[in-house]
Coordinates of C-alpha atoms and ligand atoms in Angstrom, one line a residue:
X88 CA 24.6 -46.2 16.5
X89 CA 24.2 -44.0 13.4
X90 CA 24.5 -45.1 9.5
X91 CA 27.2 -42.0 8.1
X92 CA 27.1 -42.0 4.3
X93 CA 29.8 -39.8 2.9
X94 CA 29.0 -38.2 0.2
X95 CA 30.6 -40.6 -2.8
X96 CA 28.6 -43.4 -0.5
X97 CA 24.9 -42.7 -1.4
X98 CA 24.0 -46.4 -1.7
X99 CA 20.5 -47.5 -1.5
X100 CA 20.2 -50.7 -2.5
X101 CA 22.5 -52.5 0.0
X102 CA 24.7 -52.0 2.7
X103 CA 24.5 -50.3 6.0
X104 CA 21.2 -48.2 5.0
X105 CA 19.4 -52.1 4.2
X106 CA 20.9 -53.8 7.0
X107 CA 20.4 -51.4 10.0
X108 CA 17.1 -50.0 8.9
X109 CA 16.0 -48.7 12.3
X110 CA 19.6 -46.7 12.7
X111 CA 19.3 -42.8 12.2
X112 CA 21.5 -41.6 9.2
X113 CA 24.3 -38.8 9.2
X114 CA 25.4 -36.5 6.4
X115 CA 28.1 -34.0 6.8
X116 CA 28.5 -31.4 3.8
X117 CA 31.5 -29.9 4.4
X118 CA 32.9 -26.8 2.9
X119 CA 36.7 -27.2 3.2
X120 CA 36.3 -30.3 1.0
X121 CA 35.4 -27.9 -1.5
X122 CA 38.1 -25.8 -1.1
X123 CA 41.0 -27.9 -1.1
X124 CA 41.5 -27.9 -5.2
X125 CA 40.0 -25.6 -7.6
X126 CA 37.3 -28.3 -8.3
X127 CA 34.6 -27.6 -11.3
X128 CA 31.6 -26.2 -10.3
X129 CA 29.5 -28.9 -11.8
X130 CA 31.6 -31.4 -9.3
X131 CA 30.6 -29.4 -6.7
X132 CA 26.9 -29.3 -7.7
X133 CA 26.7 -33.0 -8.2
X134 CA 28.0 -33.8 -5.2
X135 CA 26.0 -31.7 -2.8
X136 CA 22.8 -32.0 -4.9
X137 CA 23.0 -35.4 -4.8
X138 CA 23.7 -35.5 -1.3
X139 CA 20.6 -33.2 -0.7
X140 CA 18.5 -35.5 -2.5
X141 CA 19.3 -38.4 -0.9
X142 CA 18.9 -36.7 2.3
X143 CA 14.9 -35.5 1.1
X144 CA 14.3 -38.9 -0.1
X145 CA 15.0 -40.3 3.3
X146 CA 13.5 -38.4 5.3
X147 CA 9.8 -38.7 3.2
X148 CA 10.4 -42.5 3.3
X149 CA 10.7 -41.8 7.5
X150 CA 13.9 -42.1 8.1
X151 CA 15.5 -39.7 10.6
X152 CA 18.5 -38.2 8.7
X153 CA 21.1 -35.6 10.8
X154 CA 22.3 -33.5 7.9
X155 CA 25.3 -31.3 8.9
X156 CA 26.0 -28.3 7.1
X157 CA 29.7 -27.3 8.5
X158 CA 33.1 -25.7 7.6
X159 CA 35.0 -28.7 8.1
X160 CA 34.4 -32.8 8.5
X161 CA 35.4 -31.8 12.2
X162 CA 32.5 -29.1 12.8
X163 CA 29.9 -31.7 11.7
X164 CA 31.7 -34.9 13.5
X165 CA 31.6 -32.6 16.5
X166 CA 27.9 -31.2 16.5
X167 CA 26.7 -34.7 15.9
X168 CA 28.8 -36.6 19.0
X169 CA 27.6 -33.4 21.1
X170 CA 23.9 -34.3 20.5
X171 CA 24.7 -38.5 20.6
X172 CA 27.3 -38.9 22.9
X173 CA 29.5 -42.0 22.9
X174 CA 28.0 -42.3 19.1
X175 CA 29.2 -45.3 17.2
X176 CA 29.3 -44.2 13.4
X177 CA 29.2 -46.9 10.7
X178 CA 30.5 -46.0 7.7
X179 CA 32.1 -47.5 4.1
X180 CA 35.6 -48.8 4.7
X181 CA 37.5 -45.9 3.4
X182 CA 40.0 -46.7 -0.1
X183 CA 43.1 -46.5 2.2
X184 CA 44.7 -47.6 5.4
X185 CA 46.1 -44.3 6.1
X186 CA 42.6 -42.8 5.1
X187 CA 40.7 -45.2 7.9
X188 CA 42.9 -44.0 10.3
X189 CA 42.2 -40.4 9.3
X190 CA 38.4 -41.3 10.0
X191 CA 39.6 -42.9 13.0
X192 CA 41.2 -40.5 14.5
X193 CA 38.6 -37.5 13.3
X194 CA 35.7 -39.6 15.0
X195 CA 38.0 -39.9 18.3
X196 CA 38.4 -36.6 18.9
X197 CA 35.0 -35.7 18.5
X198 CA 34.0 -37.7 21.2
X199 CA 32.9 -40.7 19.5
X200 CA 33.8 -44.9 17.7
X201 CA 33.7 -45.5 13.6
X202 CA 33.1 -48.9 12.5
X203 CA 33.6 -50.2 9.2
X204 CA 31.8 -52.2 6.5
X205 CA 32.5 -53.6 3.1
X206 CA 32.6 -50.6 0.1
X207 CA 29.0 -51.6 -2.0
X208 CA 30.2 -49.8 -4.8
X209 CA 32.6 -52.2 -6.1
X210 CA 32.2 -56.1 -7.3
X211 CA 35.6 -57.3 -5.6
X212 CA 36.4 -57.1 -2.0
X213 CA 39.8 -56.2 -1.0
X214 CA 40.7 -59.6 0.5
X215 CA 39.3 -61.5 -3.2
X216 CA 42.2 -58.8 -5.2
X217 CA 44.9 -59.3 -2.4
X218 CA 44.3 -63.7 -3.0
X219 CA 44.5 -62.5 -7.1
X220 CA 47.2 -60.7 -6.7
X221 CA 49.8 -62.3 -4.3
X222 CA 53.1 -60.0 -3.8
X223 CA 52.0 -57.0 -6.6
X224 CA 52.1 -58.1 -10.0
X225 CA 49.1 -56.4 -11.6
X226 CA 48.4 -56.9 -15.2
X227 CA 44.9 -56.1 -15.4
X228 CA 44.0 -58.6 -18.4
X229 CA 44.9 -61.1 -16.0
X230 CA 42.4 -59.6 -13.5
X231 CA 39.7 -59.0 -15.6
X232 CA 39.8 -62.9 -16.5
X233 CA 39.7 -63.4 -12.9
X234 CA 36.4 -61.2 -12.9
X235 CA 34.5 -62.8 -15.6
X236 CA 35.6 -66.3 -13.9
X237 CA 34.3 -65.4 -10.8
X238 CA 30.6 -63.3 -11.2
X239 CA 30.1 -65.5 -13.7
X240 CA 29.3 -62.2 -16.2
X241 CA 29.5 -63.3 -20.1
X242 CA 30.7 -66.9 -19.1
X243 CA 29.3 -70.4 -20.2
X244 CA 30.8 -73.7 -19.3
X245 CA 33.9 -72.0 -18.2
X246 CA 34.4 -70.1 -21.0
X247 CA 33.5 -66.7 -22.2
X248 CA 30.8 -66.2 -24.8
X249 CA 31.8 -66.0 -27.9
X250 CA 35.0 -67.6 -27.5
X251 CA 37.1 -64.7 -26.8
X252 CA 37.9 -62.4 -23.5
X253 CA 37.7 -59.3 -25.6
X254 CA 36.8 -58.0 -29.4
X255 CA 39.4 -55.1 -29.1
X256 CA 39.5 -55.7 -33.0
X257 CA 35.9 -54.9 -33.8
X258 CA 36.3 -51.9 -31.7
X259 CA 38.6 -49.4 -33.4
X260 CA 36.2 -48.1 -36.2
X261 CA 35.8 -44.5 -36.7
X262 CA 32.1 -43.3 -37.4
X263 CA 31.2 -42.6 -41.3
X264 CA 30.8 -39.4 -42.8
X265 CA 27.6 -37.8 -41.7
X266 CA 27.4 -40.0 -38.2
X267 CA 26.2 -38.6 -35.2
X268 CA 25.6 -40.2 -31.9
X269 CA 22.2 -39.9 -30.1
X270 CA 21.6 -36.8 -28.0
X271 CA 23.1 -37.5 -24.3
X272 CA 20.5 -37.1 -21.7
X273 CA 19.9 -34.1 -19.7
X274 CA 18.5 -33.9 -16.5
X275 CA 16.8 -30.2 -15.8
X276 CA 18.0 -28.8 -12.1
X277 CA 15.3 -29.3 -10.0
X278 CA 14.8 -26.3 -6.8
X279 CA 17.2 -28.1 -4.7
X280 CA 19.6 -28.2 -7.5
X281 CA 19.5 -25.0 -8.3
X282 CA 19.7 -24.0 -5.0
X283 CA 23.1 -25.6 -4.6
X284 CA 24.2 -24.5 -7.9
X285 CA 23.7 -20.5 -6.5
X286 CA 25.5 -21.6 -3.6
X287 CA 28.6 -22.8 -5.2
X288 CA 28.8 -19.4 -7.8
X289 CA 28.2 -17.5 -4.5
X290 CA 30.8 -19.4 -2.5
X291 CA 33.5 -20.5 -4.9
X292 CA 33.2 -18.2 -7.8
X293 CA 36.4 -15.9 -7.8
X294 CA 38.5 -17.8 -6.0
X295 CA 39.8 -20.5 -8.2
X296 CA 42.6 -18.2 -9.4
X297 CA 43.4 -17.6 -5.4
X298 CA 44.2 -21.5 -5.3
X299 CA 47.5 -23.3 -6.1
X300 CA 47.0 -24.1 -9.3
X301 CA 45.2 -21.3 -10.3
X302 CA 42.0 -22.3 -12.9
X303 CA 39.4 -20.7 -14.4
X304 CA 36.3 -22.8 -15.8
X305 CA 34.4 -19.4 -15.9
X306 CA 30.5 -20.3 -18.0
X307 CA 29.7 -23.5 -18.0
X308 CA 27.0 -25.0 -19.8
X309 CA 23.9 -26.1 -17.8
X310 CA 24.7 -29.0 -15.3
X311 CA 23.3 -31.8 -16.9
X312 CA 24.2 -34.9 -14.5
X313 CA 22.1 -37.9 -12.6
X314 CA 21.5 -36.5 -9.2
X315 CA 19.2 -38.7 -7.9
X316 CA 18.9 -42.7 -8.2
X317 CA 16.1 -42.4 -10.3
X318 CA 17.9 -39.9 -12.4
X319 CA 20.8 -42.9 -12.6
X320 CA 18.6 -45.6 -13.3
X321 CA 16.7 -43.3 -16.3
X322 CA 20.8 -42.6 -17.9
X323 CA 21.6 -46.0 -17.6
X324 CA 18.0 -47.0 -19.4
X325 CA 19.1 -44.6 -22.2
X326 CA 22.7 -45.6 -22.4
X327 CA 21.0 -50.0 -22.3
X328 CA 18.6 -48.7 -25.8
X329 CA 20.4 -46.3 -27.6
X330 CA 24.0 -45.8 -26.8
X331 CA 25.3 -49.3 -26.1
X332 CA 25.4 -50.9 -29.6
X333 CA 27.2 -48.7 -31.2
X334 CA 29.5 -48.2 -27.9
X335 CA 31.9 -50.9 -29.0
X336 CA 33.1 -49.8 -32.6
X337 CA 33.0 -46.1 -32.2
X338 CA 34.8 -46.5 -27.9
X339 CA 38.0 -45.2 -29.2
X340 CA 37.2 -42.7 -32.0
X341 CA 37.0 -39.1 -31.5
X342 CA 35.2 -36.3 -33.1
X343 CA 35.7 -32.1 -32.9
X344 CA 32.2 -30.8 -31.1
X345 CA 31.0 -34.3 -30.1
X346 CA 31.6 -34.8 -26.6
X347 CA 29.8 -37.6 -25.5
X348 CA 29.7 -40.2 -28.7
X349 CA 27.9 -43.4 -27.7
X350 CA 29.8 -43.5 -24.1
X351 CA 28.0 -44.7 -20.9
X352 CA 28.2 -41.2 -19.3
X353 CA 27.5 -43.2 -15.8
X354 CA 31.1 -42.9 -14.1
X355 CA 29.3 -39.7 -12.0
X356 CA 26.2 -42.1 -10.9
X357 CA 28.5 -45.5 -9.8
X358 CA 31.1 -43.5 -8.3
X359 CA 28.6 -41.8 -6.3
X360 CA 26.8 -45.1 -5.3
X361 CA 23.7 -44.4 -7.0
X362 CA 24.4 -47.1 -9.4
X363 CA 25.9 -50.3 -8.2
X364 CA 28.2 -52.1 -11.0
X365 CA 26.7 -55.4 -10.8
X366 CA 23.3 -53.7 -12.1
X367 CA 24.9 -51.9 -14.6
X368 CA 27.1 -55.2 -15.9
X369 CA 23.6 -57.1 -15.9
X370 CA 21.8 -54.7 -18.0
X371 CA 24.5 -54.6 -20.1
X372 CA 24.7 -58.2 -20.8
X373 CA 20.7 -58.6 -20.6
X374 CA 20.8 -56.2 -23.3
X375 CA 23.0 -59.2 -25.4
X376 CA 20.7 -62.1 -24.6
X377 CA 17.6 -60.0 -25.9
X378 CA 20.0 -59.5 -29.2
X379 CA 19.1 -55.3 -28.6
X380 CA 23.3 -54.7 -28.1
X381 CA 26.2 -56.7 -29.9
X382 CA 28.6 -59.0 -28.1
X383 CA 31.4 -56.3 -28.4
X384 CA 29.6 -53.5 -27.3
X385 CA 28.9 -55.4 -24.1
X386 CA 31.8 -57.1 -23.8
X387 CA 34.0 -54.0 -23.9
X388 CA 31.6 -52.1 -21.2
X389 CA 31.8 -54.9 -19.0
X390 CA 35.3 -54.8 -19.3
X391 CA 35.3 -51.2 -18.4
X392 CA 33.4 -51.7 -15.2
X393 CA 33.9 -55.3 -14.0
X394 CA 37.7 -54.7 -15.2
X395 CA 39.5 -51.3 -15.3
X396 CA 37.2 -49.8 -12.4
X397 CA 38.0 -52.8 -9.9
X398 CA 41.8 -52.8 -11.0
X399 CA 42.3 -49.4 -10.5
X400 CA 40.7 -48.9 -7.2
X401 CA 42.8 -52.1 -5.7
X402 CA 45.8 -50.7 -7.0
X403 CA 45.1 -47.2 -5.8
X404 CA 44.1 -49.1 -2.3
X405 CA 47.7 -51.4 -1.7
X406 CA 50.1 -48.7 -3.8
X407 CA 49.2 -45.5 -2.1
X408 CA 51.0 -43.4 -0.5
X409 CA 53.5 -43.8 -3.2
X410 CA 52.1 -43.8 -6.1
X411 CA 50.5 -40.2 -6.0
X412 CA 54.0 -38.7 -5.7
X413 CA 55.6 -41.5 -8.7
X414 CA 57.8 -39.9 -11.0
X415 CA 60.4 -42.7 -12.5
X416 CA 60.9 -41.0 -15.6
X417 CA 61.7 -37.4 -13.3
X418 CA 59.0 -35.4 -15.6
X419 CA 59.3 -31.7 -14.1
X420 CA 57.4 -29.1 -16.7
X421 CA 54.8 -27.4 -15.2
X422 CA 51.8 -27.9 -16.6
X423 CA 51.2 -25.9 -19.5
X424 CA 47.9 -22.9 -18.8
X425 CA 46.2 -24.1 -21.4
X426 CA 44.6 -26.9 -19.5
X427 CA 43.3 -24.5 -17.3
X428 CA 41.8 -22.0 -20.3
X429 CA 41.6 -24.0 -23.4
X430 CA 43.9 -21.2 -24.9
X431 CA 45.9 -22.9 -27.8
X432 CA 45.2 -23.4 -31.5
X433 CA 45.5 -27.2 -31.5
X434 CA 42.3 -28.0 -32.5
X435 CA 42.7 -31.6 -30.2
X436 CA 43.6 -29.9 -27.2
X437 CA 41.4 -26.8 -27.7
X438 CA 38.2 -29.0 -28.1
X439 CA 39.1 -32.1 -25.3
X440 CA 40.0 -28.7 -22.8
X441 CA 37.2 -27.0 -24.0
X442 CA 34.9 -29.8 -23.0
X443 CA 35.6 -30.0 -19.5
X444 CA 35.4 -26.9 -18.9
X445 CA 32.1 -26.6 -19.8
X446 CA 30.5 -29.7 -18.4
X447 CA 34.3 -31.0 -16.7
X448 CA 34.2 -34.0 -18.7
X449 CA 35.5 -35.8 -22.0
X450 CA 35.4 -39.5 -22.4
X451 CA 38.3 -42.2 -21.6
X452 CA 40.4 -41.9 -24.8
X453 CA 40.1 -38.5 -25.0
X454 CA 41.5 -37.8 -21.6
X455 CA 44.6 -41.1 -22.2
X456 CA 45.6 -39.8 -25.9
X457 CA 45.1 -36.2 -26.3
X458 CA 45.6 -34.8 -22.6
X459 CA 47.6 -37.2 -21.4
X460 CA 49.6 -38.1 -23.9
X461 CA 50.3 -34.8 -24.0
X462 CA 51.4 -34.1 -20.6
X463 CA 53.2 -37.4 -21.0
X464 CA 55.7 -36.6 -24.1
X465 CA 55.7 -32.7 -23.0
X466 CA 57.0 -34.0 -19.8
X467 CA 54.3 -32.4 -17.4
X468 CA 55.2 -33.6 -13.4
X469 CA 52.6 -36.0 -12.6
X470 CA 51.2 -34.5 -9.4
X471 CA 50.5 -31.3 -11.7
X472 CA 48.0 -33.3 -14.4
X473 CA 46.9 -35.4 -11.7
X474 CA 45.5 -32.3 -9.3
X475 CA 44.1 -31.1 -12.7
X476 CA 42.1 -34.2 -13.6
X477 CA 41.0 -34.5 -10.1
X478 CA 39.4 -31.0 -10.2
X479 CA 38.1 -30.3 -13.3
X480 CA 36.5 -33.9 -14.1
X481 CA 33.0 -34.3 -12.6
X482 CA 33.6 -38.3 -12.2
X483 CA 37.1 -37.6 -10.3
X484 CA 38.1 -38.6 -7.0
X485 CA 42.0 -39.2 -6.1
X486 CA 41.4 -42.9 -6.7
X487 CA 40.2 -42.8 -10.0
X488 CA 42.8 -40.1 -11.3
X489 CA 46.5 -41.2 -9.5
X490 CA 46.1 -45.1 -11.1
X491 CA 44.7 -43.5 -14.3
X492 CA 46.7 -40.4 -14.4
X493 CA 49.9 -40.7 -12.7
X494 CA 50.3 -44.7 -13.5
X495 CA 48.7 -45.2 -16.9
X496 CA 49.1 -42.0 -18.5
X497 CA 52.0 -40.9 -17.7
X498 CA 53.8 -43.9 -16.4
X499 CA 54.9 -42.7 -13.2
X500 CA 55.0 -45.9 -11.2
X501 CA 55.4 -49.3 -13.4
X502 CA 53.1 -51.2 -10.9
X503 CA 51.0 -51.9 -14.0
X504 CA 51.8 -50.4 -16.8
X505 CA 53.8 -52.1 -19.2
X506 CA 54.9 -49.0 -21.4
X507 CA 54.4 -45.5 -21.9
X508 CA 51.2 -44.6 -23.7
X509 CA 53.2 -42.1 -25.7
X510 CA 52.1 -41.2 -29.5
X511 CA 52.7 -38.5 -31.9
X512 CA 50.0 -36.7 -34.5
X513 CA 49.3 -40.5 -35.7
X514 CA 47.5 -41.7 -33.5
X515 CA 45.0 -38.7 -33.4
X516 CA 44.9 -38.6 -37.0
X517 CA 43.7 -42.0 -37.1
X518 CA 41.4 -41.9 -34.5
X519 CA 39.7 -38.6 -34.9
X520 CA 38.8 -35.9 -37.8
X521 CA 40.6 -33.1 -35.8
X522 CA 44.2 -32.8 -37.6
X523 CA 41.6 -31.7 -41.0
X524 CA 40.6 -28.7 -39.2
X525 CA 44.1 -28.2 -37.2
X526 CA 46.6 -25.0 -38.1
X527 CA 49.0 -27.5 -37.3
X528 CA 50.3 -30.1 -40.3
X529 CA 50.0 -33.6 -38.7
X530 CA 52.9 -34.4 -41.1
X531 CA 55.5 -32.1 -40.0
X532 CA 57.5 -32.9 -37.4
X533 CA 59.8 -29.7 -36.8
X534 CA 60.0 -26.2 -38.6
X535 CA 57.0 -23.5 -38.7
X536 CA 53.6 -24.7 -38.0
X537 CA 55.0 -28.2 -37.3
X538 CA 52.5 -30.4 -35.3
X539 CA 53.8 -30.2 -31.6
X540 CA 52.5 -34.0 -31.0
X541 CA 55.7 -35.1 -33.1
X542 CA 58.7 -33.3 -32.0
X543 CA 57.8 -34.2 -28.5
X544 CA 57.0 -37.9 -29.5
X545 CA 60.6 -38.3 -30.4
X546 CA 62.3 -35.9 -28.0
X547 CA 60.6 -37.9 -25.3
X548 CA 61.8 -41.5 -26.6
X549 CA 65.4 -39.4 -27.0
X550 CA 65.2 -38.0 -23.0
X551 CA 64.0 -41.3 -21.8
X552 CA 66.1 -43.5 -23.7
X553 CA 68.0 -45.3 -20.8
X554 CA 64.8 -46.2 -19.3
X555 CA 62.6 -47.2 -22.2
X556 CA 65.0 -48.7 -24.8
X557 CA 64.8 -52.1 -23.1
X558 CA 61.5 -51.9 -22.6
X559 CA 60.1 -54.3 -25.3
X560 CA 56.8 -52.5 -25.6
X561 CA 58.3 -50.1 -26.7
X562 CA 62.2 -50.9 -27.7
X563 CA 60.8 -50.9 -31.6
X564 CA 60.6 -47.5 -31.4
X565 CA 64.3 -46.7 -31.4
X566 CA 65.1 -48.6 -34.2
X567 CA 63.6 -45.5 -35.7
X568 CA 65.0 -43.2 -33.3
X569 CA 68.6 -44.6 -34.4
X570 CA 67.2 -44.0 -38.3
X571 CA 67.1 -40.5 -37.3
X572 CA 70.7 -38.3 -38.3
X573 CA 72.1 -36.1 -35.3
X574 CA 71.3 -33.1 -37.1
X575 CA 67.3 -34.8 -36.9
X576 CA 67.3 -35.5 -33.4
X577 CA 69.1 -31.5 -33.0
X578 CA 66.3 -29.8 -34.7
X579 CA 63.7 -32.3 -32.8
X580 CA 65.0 -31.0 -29.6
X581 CA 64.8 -27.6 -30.5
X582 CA 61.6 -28.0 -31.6
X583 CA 60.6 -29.4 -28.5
X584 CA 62.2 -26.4 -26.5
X585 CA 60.7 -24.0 -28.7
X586 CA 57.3 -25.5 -27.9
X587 CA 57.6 -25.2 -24.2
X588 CA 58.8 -22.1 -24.5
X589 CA 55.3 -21.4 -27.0
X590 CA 53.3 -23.4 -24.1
X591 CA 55.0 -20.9 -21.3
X592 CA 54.2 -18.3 -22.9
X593 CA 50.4 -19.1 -24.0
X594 CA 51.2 -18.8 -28.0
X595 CA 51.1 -22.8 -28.2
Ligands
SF4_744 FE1 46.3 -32.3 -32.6 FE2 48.6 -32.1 -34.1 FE3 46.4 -33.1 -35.1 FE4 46.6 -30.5 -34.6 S1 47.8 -31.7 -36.1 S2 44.8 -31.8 -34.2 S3 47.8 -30.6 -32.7 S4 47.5 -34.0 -33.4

């Protein structure tokens, strides 16, 4: 029997690697998984640096690790069962039915059995979400109750503390003048990181454009992520003293050249394994009992972990296959280069683009309410923005991008989201200091220099009207739709043509 730790399984502190401690452990680094999008290069490094770490730290604790270096899953399936025939591989239950059976079948052929155990990176089993959630009706304030009931986190007598589930209202501030966040932490490539990192510029470099949807994230900045479970546990220290307090306030402004604000930065480490959310919840709320964090700081990272995190990756688990290819409002632009080169003047999209190509990532609202809102009102098809987030974000993996991408941000499915998130320069205006320094005018919706944000806001409500004018999320927004005179809504929609055709063409 042999412990296999896929590579976004690198879980120390519980699971197979605890409970069979005498069983040898099998990596496989596989170099067609790299190949099958045009994935940031930084992705790339964290994953196999963090896989060759965790393979080093093993085998100078004495364990025997068999670490496969091999074109495909296949190859390194293969060369193991040759040398341990009649293997039996234990491994983390895969997200998907159709993915276990994948494993299944891959471990079959090579000669060998899988078994499976219970995913450690999560807080809720599968069979705890399928009790919550009955036939399929996911709303996830429901489920994130159902969380705090039952870990317990930020409860007493039954009820949360501080008398409310969430302090969304204390958390929509935008920073003062003169505000700037603390300096993320870095962590300096050690040899075997930048051993990997010259492997992936020899390997990959040059062949992004060859793939299908082309991409370029030519000169990034130094890779700067946790690669190591200490690494993890020293971002999560920093994020515990000097980003959490003023998480809360600032979690859903956004400022031009500032990247990280006070976010966690530790989706890379806890979708990797090498943070488990329950240690990450506890800090958090530790941090509130010592009076070192406030109660909506905490509150609204918990949610983001114990909530969102679990929601989407049940969702992802019962609504695949369908919900990667979901398309109910029949979106069909391509998506526009710029995501891909950062090419375009406005200054939102230039700087949220910009950002992940250099270190392929930006933080959750930037990636809901500029990118995706974007795709969303432009009418980009949702396996398009979907592929793209999955490649160029360092934290992505098909689970976290379809629920987030394909459902929330561009409302592909309606398994859980009650409305489009769909907004026009407002929003950003509100929330960020951008429009200031934008050649666009936030106020204009069509003619020259007109900010592209509004004539697609309203086209979109126009081209989805059958579907969305019921909706009552959303149904006030055609009473100001109907305000608007047919000659309005004419130039609106030539607007929105004319920026396509801008957006085609790379002049956008
Ligand atoms: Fe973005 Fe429009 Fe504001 Fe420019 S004016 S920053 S394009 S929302």
């Amino acid at each position: 029997m042999t412990v296999w730790l896929r590579g976004d399984h690198l879980v120390r502190r519980s699971g197979p690697l605890v409970n069979r401690p005498e069983e040898p452990v099998l990596l496989i680094e596989a170099e067609s998984f790299a190949r099958k999008l045009p994935y940031h290069p930084h992705k790339l490094v964290l994953l196999f640096s963090a896989m060759r770490h965790f393979r080093d730290e093993l085998r100078d604790e004495g364990r025997t690790v068999q670490y496969h270096r091999t074109e495909t899953f296949e190859d390194g399936l293969a060369a193991h069962v040759e040398a341990n025939p009649d293997d039996t591989l234990v491994t983390h239950r895969p997200q998907t039915a159709s993915a276990r059976a994948r494993l299944e079948s891959l471990v079959a052929d090579a000669g060998g059995t899988v078994e499976f155990v219970p995913d450690e990176r999560f807080c809720c089993s599968p069979s705890q979400f399928d009790e919550w959630a009955g036939d399929g009706r996911y709303r996830h304030e429901e489920f994130y109750r159902f969380m705090r009931r039952e870990t317990g986190y930020l409860m007493a007598d039954g009820d949360p503390v501080g008398g409310e589930w969430n302090y969304d209202d204390q958390n929509r501030e935008t920073p003062p003048d003169g505000w700037t966040p603390p300096e993320p932490p870095q962590f300096e490539p050690d040899a075997v990181t930048e051993a990997v990192i010259e492997w992936v510029d020899a390997t990959f470099e040059g062949s992004y454009d060859e793939r299908p949807y082309g991409g370029d994230w030519a000169d990034p900045e130094p890779f700067r992520w946790p690669v190591t479970r200490r690494q993890a546990v020293r971002a999560l220290d920093h994020f515990v003293t000097h980003r959490l307090p003023e998480f809360g306030p600032y979690q859903d402004a956004m400022l031009d050249g500032e990247w990280a604000m006070s976010h966690s930065l530790l989706s890379t480490s806890l979708n990797l394994g090498l943070l488990g959310p329950d240690e990450v919840i506890e800090r958090a709320i530790a941090a509130y009992e010592d009076d070192s964090a406030p109660l909506n700081s905490v509150e609204g990272f918990v949610r983001q972990v114990l909530g969102w995190r679990e929601f989407l990756r049940h969702v992802y688990r019962r609504e695949m296959p369908a919900l990667a290819e979901a398309n109910q409002l029949g979106a069909s632009e391509a998506l526009p280069d710029f995501y891909w080169d950062g090419n375009t003047d406005m200054a939102c999209l230039s700087d949220v683009v910009d950002g992940v190509r250099e270190r392929g990532y930006s933080h959750h609202i930037e990636r809901l309410m500029v990118l995706a809102n974007f795709g969303l009102i432009y009418g980009v098809e949702p396996t398009q923005l979907n592929r793209w987030f999955h490649a160029g974000y360092v934290d992505a993996f098909h689970w976290v991008t379809t629920p987030n991408v394909v459902e929330m941000g561009l409302y592909g499915a309606g398994v859980f989201a009650t409305k489009p998130y769909a907004s026009s320069a407002n929003y950003v205006d509100k929330m960020s200091d951008y429009c200031s320094g934008c050649p666009y005018y936030k106020t204009k919706t069509t003619g020259d220099g007109a900010c592209p944000f509004n004539a697609l806001y309203w086209d979109f409500l126009d081209r989805n009207e059958d579907t969305l004018r019921s909706n009552h999320r959303i149904g006030l927004m055609y009473s100001h739709v109907d305000n608007k005179s047919e000659a309005e809504l004419a130039e609106i929609r030539e607007r929105a043509t004319e920026i396509r055709e801008m957006a085609a063409a790379g002049e956008l």
